[in-house]
Amino acid sequence: MTLETAHFVEPPGGRTLVKMESVFRSVADRDGMLQSGMEGGMNEGFARLSELLKKMQDK
C-alpha cells in the first residue's frame, strides 16, 4: 500500500509546479516499486503530459 500526495503550486510566471510524494509502508515496498520500472513510467507520462499541455497552449 502506498500513500500518494500531489501538491500544486503556482509560482510567478503563469506556470504550475506539481510535487508528487509517495510514502511506502516499508523500505522493501519502496525498493520493489523502484525495481518494477515505475519511476521511468512516471517520468515518461509527465513528459508526454507536458508536451500535450504545451501544444494546447500554443493553439
Coordinates of C-alpha atoms in Angstrom, one line a residue:
M1 CA 0.0 0.0 0.0
T2 CA 1.2 3.5 -0.9
L3 CA 0.1 6.9 0.1
E4 CA 0.3 9.3 -2.9
T5 CA 0.1 13.1 -2.4
A6 CA 0.2 15.7 -5.1
H7 CA 0.8 19.4 -4.3
F8 CA 0.0 22.0 -6.9
V9 CA 1.9 25.3 -6.6
E10 CA 1.6 28.4 -8.8
P11 CA 4.9 30.2 -8.8
P12 CA 5.2 33.6 -10.6
G13 CA 5.2 33.3 -14.4
G14 CA 1.8 31.6 -15.0
R15 CA 3.0 28.1 -14.6
T16 CA 2.0 25.3 -12.3
L17 CA 4.5 23.2 -10.3
V18 CA 3.4 19.7 -9.3
K19 CA 5.2 18.0 -6.5
M20 CA 4.4 14.3 -6.1
E21 CA 5.2 12.4 -2.9
S22 CA 4.9 8.6 -2.4
V23 CA 5.0 7.1 1.1
F24 CA 5.5 3.4 1.4
R25 CA 4.9 1.0 4.3
S26 CA 8.5 -0.2 4.2
V27 CA 11.8 0.2 2.5
A28 CA 11.2 -3.2 0.9
D29 CA 7.9 -1.9 -0.6
R30 CA 9.7 1.2 -1.9
D31 CA 12.5 -0.8 -3.4
G32 CA 10.1 -3.2 -5.1
M33 CA 8.3 -0.3 -6.7
L34 CA 11.5 1.2 -8.0
Q35 CA 12.6 -2.2 -9.4
S36 CA 9.3 -2.5 -11.2
G37 CA 10.2 0.4 -13.5
M38 CA 7.5 2.7 -12.1
E39 CA 9.9 5.7 -11.9
G40 CA 10.6 5.5 -15.6
G41 CA 7.0 5.2 -16.5
M42 CA 6.0 8.2 -14.3
N43 CA 8.8 10.3 -15.9
E44 CA 7.6 9.3 -19.4
G45 CA 4.0 10.1 -18.5
F46 CA 4.8 13.5 -17.2
A47 CA 7.0 14.3 -20.2
R48 CA 4.1 13.4 -22.5
L49 CA 1.6 15.4 -20.4
S50 CA 4.0 18.4 -20.6
E51 CA 4.2 18.1 -24.4
L52 CA 0.4 17.9 -24.7
L53 CA -0.1 21.0 -22.4
K54 CA 2.4 22.9 -24.5
K55 CA 0.6 22.1 -27.7
M56 CA -2.8 23.1 -26.2
Q57 CA -1.3 26.4 -25.0
D58 CA 0.1 27.1 -28.5
K59 CA -3.4 26.9 -30.1

